[in-house]
Coordinates of C-alpha atoms and ligand atoms in Angstrom, one line a residue:
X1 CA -19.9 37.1 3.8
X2 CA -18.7 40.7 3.7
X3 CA -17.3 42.4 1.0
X4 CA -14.4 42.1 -0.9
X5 CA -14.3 38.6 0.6
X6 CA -14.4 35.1 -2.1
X7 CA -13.6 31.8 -1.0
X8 CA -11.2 29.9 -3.1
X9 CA -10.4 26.5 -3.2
X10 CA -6.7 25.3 -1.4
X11 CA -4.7 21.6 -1.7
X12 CA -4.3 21.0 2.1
X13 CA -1.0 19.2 1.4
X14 CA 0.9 21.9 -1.3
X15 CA -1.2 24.8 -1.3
X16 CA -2.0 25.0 -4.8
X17 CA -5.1 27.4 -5.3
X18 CA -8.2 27.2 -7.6
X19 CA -11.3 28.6 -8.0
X20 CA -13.2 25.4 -8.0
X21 CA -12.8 22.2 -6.4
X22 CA -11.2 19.6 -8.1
X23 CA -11.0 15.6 -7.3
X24 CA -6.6 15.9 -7.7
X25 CA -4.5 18.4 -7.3
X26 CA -2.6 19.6 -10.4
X27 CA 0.2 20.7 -8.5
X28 CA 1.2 17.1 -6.0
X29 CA -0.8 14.8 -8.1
X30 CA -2.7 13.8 -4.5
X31 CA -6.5 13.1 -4.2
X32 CA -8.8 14.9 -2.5
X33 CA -6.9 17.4 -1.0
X34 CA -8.8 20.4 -1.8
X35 CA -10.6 22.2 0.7
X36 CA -12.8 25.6 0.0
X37 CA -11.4 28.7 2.8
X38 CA -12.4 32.0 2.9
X39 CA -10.0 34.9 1.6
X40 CA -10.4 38.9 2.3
X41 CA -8.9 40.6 -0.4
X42 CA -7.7 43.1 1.8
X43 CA -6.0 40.4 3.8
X44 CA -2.8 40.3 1.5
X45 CA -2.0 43.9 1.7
X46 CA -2.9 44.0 5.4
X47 CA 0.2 42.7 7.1
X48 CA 2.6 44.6 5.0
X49 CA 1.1 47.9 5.7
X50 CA 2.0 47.7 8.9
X51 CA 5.2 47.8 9.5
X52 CA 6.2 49.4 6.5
X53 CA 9.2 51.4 6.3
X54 CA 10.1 53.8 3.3
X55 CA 13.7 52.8 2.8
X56 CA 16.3 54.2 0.6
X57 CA 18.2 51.9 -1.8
X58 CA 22.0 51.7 -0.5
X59 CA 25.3 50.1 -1.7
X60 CA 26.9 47.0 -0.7
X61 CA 29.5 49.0 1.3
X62 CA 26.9 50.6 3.1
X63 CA 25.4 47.4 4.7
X64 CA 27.0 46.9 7.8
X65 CA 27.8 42.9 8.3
X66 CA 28.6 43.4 11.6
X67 CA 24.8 43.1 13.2
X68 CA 24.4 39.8 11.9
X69 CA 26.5 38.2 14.3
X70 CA 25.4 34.7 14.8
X71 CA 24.3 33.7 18.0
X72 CA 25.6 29.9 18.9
X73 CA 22.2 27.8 19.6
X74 CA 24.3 26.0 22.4
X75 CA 24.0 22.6 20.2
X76 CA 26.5 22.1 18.0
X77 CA 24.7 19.9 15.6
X78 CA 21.8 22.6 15.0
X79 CA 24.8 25.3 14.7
X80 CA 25.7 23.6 12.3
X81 CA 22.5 22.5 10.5
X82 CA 22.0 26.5 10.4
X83 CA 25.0 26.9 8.5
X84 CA 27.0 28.3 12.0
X85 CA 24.8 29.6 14.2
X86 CA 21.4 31.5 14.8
X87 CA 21.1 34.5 12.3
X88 CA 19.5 37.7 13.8
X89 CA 16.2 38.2 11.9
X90 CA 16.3 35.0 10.2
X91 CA 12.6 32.8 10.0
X92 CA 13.3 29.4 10.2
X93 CA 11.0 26.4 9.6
X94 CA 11.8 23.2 11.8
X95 CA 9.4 20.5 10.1
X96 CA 8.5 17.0 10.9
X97 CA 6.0 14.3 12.2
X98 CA 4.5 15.0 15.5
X99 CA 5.6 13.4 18.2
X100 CA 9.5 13.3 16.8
X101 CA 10.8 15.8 19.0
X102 CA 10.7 18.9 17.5
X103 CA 9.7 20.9 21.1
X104 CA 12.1 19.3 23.2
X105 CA 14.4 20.2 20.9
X106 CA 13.6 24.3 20.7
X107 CA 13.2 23.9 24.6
X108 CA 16.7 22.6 24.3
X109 CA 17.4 25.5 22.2
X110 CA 15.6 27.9 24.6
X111 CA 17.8 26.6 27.3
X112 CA 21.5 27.0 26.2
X113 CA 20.3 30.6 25.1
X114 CA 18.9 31.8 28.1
X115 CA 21.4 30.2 30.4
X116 CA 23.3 32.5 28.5
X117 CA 21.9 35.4 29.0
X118 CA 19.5 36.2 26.2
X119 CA 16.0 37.0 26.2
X120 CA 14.2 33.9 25.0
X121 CA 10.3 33.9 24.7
X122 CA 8.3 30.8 23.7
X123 CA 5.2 30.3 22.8
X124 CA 3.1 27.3 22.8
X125 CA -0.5 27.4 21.0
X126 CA -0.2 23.6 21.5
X127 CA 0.6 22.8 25.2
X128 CA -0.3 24.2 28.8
X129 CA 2.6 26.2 30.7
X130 CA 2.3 23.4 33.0
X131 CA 3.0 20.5 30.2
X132 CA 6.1 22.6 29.1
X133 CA 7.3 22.9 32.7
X134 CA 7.1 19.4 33.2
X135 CA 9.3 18.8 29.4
X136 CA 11.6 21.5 30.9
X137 CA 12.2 19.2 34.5
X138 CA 13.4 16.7 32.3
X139 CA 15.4 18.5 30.2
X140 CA 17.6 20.2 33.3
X141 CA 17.8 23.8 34.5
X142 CA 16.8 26.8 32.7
X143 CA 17.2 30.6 33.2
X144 CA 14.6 32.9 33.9
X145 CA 16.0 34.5 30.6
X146 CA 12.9 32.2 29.0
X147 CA 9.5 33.5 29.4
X148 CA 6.6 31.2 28.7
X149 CA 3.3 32.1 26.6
X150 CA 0.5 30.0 25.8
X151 CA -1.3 32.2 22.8
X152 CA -2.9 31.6 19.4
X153 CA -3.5 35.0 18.8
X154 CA -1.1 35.9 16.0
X155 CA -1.9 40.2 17.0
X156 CA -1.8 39.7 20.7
X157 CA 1.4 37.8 20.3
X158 CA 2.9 40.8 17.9
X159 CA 2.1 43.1 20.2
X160 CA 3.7 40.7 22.8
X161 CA 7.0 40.9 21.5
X162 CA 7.2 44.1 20.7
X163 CA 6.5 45.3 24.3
X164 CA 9.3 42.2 25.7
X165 CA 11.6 42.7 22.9
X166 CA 12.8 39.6 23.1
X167 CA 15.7 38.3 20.9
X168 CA 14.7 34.8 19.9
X169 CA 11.1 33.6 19.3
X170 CA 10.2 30.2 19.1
X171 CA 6.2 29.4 17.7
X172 CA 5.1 26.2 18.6
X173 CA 3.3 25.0 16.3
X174 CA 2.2 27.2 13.3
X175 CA -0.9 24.8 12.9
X176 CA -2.4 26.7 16.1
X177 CA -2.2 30.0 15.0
X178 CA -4.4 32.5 13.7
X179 CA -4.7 36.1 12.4
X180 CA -8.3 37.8 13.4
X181 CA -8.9 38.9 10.1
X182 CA -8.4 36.0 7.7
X183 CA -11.8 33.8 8.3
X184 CA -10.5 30.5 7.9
X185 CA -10.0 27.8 10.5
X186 CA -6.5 27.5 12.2
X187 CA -4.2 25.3 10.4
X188 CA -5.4 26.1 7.0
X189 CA -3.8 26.6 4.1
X190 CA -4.7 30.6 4.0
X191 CA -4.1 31.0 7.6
X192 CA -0.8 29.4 7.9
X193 CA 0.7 31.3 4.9
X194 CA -0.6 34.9 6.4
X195 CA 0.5 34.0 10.0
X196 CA 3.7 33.1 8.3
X197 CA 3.5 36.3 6.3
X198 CA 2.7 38.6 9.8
X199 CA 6.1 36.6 11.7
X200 CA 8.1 36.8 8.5
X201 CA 7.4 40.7 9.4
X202 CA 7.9 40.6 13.0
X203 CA 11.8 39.2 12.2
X204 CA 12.7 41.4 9.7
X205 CA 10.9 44.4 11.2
X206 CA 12.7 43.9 14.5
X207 CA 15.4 41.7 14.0
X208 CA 14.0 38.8 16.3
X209 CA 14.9 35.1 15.4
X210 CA 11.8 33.2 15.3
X211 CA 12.0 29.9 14.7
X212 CA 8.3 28.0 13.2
X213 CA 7.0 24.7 14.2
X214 CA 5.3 22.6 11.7
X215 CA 3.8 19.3 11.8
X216 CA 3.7 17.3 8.4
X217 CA 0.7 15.3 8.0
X218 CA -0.5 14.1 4.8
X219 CA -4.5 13.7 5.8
X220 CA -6.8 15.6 7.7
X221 CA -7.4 19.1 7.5
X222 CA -4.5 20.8 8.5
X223 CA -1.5 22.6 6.5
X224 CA 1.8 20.9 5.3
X225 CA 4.1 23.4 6.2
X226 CA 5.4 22.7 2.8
X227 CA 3.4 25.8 1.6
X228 CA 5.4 27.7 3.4
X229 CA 9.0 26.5 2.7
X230 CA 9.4 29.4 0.1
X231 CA 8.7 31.9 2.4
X232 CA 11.3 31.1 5.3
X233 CA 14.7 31.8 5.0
X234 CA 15.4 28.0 6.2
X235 CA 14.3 24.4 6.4
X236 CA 14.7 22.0 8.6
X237 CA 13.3 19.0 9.0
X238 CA 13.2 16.3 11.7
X239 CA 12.9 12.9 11.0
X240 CA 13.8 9.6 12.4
X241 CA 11.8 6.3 13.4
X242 CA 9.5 7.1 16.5
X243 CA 10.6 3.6 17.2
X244 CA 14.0 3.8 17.3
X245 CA 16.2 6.5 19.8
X246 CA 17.5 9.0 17.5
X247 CA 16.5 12.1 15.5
X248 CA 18.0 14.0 12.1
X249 CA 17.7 17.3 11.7
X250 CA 18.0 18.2 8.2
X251 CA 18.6 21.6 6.1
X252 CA 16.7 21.1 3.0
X253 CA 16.8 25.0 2.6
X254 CA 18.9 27.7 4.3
X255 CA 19.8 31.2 3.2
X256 CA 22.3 31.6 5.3
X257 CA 24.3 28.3 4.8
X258 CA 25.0 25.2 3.2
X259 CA 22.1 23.1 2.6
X260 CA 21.7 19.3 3.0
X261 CA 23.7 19.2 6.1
X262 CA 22.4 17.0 9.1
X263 CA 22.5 16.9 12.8
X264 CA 22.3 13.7 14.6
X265 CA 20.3 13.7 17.7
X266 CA 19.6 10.8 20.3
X267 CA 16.3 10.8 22.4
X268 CA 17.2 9.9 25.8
X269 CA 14.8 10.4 29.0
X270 CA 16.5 13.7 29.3
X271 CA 16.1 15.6 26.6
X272 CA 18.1 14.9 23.1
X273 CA 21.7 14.2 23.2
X274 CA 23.9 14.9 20.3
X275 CA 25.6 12.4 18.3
X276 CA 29.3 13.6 17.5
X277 CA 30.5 10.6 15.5
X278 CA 27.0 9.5 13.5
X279 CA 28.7 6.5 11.6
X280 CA 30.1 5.0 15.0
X281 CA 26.4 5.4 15.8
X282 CA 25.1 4.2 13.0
X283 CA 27.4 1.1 12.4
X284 CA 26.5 0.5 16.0
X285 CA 25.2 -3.4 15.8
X286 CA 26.5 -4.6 12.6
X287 CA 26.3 -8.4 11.8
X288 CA 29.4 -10.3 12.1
X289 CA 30.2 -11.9 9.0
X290 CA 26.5 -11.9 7.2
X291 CA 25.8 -11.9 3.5
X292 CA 24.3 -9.1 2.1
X293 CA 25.2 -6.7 4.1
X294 CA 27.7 -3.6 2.8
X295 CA 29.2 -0.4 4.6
X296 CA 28.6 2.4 2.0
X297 CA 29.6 5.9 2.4
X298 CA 27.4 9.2 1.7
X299 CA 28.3 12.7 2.1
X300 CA 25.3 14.6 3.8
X301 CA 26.3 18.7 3.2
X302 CA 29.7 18.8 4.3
X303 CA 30.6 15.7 6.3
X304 CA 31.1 12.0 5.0
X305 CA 28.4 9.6 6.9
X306 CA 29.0 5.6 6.8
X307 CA 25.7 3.8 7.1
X308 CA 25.4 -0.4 6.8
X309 CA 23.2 -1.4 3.2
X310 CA 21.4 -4.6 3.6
X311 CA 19.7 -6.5 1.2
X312 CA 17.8 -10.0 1.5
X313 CA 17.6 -11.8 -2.0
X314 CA 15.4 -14.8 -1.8
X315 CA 13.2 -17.0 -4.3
X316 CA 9.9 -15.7 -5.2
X317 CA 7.4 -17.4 -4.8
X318 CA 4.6 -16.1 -6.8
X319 CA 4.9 -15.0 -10.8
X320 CA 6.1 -11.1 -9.5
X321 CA 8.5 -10.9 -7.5
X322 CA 8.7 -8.2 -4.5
X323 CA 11.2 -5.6 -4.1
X324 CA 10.7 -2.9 -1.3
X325 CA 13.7 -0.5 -0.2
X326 CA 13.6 1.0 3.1
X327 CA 15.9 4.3 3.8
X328 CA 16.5 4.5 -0.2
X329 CA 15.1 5.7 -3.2
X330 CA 12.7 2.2 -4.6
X331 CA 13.3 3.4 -8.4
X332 CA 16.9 3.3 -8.0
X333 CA 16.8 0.0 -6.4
X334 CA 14.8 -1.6 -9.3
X335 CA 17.5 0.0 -11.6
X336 CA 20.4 -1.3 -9.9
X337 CA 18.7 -4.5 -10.1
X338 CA 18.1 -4.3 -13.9
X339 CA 21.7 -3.6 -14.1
X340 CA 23.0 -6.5 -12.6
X341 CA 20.6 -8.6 -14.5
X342 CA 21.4 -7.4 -17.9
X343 CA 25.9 -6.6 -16.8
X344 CA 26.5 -8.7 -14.6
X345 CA 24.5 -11.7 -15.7
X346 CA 22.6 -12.2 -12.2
X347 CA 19.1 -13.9 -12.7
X348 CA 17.0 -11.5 -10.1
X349 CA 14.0 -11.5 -12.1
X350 CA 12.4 -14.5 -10.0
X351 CA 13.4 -13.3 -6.7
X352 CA 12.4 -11.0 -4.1
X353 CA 14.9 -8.2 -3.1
X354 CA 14.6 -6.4 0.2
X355 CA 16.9 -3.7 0.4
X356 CA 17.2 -1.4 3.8
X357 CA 19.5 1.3 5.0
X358 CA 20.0 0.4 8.7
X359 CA 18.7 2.2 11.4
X360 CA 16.3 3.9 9.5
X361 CA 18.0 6.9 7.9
X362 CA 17.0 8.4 5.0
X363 CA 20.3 8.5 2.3
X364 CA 19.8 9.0 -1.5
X365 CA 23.0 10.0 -2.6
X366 CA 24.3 8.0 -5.5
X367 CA 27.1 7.4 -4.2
X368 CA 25.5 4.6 -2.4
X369 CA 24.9 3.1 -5.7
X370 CA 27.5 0.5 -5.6
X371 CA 27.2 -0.5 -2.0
X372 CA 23.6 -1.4 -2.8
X373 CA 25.0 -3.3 -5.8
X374 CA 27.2 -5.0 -3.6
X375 CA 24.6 -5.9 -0.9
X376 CA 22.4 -7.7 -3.7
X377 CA 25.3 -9.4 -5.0
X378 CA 26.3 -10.4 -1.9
X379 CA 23.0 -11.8 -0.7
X380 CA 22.4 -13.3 -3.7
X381 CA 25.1 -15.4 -3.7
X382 CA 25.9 -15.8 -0.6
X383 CA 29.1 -14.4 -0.2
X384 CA 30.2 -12.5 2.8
X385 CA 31.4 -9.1 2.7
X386 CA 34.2 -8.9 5.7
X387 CA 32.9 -5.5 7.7
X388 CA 36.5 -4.1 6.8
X389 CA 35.5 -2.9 3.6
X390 CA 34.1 0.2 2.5
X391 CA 32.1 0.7 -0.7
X392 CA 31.3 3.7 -2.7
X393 CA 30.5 4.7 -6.5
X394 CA 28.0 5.8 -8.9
X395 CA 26.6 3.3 -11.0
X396 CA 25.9 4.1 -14.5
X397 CA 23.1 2.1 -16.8
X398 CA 25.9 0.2 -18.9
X399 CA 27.6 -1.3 -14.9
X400 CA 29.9 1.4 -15.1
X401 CA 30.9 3.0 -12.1
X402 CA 31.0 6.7 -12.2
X403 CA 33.1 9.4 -9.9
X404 CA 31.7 10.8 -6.4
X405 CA 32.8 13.9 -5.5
X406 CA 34.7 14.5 -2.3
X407 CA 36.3 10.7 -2.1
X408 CA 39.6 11.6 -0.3
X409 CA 37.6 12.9 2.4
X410 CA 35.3 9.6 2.3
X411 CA 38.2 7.2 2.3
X412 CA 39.9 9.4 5.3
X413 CA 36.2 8.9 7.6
X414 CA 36.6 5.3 6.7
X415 CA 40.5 5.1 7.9
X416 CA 39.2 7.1 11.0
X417 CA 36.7 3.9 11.9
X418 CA 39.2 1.7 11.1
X419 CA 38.4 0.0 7.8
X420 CA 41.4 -1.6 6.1
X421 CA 39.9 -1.7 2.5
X422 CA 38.1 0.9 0.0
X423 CA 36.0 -0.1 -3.0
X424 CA 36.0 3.2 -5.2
X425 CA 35.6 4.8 -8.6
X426 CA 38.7 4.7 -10.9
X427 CA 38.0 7.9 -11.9
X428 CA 38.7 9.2 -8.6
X429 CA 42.1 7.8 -8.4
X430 CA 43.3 11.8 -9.6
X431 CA 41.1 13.1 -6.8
X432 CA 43.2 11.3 -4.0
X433 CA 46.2 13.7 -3.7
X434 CA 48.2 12.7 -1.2
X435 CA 48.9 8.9 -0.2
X436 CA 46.5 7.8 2.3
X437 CA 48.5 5.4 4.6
X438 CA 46.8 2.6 6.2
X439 CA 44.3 1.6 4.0
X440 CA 44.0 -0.4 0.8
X441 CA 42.3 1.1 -1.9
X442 CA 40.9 -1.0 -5.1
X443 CA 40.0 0.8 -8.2
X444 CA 37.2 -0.6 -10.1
X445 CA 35.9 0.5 -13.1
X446 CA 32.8 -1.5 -13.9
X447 CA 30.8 -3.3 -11.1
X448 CA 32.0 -6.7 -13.1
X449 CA 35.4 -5.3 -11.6
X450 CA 33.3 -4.8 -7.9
X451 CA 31.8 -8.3 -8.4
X452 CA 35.2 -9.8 -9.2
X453 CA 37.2 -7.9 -6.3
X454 CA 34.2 -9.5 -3.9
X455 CA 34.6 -12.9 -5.1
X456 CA 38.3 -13.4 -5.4
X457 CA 39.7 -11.7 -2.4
X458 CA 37.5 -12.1 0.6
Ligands
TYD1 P1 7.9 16.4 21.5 O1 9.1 17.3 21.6 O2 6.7 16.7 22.3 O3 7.5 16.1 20.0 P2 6.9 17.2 18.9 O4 6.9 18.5 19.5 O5 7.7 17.0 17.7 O6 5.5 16.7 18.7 O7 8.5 15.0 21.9 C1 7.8 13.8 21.8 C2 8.4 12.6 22.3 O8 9.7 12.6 22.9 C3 7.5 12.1 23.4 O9 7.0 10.8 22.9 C4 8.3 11.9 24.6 C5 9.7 11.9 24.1 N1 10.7 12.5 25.1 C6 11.7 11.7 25.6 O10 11.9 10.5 25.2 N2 12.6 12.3 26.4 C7 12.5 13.6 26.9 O11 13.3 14.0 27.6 C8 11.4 14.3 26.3 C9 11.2 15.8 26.8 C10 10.5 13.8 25.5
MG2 MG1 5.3 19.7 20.1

């Protein structure tokens, strides 16, 4: 080992550092995680020497807003995942499980922006040029604006773009990459955050889009691209069932926009399709007239989603009972539970609950709250919920049911997909402005109300 080189110890799945090994990681709590790389102490400063510019401080009316026009990515969903389009300069992250989709959906990407006329160059440390040719056949015509690299070589591919000057990058995947000089293995914890580090220079440096691949995987030996979220200036992160047909792309972090906004995405043979109206495609197979099942309504960034709550109450069968909750947060279920029990007088503590957000989306907004107290209720006792009705509220720990913000623009989604009733929060009664035509709405202020409202009218 040369000089001015240690070896440190990293947590594979959040990048915590130590000096020794150690059984759990201090940072994620997660066993076994730690894995001993080797760092040059030069390595840090390396990258930004560079490229480094002496700049002068300016003032805010100096900077000149007009270069960072977006770019449209040709998919309106993304666009709008990325707050309105592609930022010149701007890193961003697209996360998620292998296999999900994430490079047919840059290829996509790659594309709209070359059919249009802009230099696109992608590089694949992953795939051969013949593998991406045959994703591109399916996907439909592209441009000779796209130029095609297989390379792992993080300073061959610097040098790369600097000779093509191309406008948008795409990296595919960060776990294949390497920089010469750091001596760890690709996909470690050290190397992905200086390969990172050396792109995060190449946008800025020459105003080049690059967007990062990175596969989440909690074992084996290679990097969450969690350690890297703080660098890039945005998040996204693909997820979905591999089982089922579509995708969402989610902004957990974006610099230049709003984050928590998703795109809905369907995988057909060619290529992923966007979803314009993702509660019509979510609501998409409801049961007719079963118990325990609830439309609820939760705002994902800007725009009001409707997604079907189920929940199966049964009889236990052994002294504890079993609760799972797919597509929600488990803690919250086992709270809404102990709510009923203790304000609404439901004996659930000898039966099973199964609560499940269908078609496999992820929603923990609490706004859900009281559609997932509904769907209990409603399994529980039978009673049948007519698909009409729309639920939303916070629940509170003494059964009251709290405000959600932005309700008039919930009850207007619901109105738009044709439900005739709303169960909300009295306390958003002033937050409806104008009368909403069309549509019932029923005020409750305690889920003894909700409970009440179920029972007696439908
Ligand atoms: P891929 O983009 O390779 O995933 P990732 O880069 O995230 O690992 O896509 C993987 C899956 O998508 C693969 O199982 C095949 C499927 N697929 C389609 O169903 N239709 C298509 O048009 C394409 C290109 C892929
Ligand atoms: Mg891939």
């Amino acid at each position: 080992m040369g000089k001015g080189n240690k070896t440190v110890y990293f947590c594979q799945n959040c990048g915590y550092e130590s000096a020794k090994w150690m059984g759990q990681c201090p940072g994620c709590r997660d066993w076994n995680t730690f894995v001993e790389e080797t760092v040059s102490s030069k390595a840090s400063s390396k990258g930004a020497g560079k490229l480094r510019k002496v700049q002068e401080p300016v003032s805010l009316q100096q900077i000149d807003l007009q270069e960072d026009e977006r770019k449209t990515s040709g998919i309106d969903e993304l666009d709008r995942v990325l707050g309105g389009g592609i930022v010149p300069g701007s890193l961003v992250l697209v996360g998620g499980d292998p296999g999900i989709g994430k490079s047919t959906l840059l290829l996509q990407v790659c594309q709209h922006l070359a059919n249009d006329g802009i230099q696109v160059l992608y590089i694949s440390g992953e795939e051969s040029l013949r593998q991406i040719k045959l994703r591109a056949q399916r996907i439909g015509e592209i441009s000779n604006q796209l130029q095609l690299l297989c390379e792992t070589n993080l300073q061959t591919i610097r040098e790369i773009i600097e000779r093509k000057k191309p406008e948008v990058v795409i990296i595919d995947s960060i776990q294949t990459m390497y920089d010469e000089e750091i001596a760890s293995a690709p996909g470690s914890v050290s190397q992905v955050r200086e390969s990172t580090n050396v792109l995060m220079q190449i946008a800025k440096g020459m105003n080049v889009s690059i967007f990062i691949v990175g596969h989440v995987t909690k074992e084996g030996n290679v990097a969450g691209p969690r350690v890297l979220e703080h660098m890039v200036d945005t998040v996204l992160y693909f997820e979905g069932d591999r089982h089922a047909s579509y995708r969402i792309l989610r902004g957990v972090k974006n610099r230049f926009g709003s984050t928590n906004e998703i795109g809905v995405f369907e995988m057909r043979s060619s290529g992923l399709e966007e979803v314009k109206n993702p509660s019509e495609f979510l609501l998409d197979g409801r049961p007719e007239g079963a118990s325990g099942s609830v439309v609820a309504c939760s705002i994902e960034g800007t725009r009001p989603i409707l997604i079907e709550i189920q929940a199966l109450v049964c009889q236990s069968n052994f002294g504890m009972p079993r609760r799972t909750a797919a597509g929600t947060d488990f803690n919250r279920v086992n709270l809404l539970m102990a709510v009923l029990e203790k304000r609404a007088g439901l004996n659930l503590s000898s039966s099973d609950a199964y609560v499940n957000i269908a078609g496999g989306i992820r929603m923990n907004e609490p706004a859900i709250d009281l559609g997932i107290v509904l769907a209990l209720v409603s399994s529980y006792r039978d009673w049948i919920i007519p698909d009409s009705i729309l639920v939303f509220g916070e629940v509170g720990l003494s059964g009251e049911v709290r405000a959600v913000s932005m309700a008039e623009q919930r009850v207007l989604e619901a109105k738009k997909l044709g439900f005739e009733k709303v169960i909300l929060p009295k306390a958003c009664q002033k937050s409806i402005m104008n009368p909403i035509e069309g549509i019932q709405l029923l005020y409750v202020e305690t889920i003894r109300d909700a409970i009440q409202i179920v029972r007696d009218r439908f």
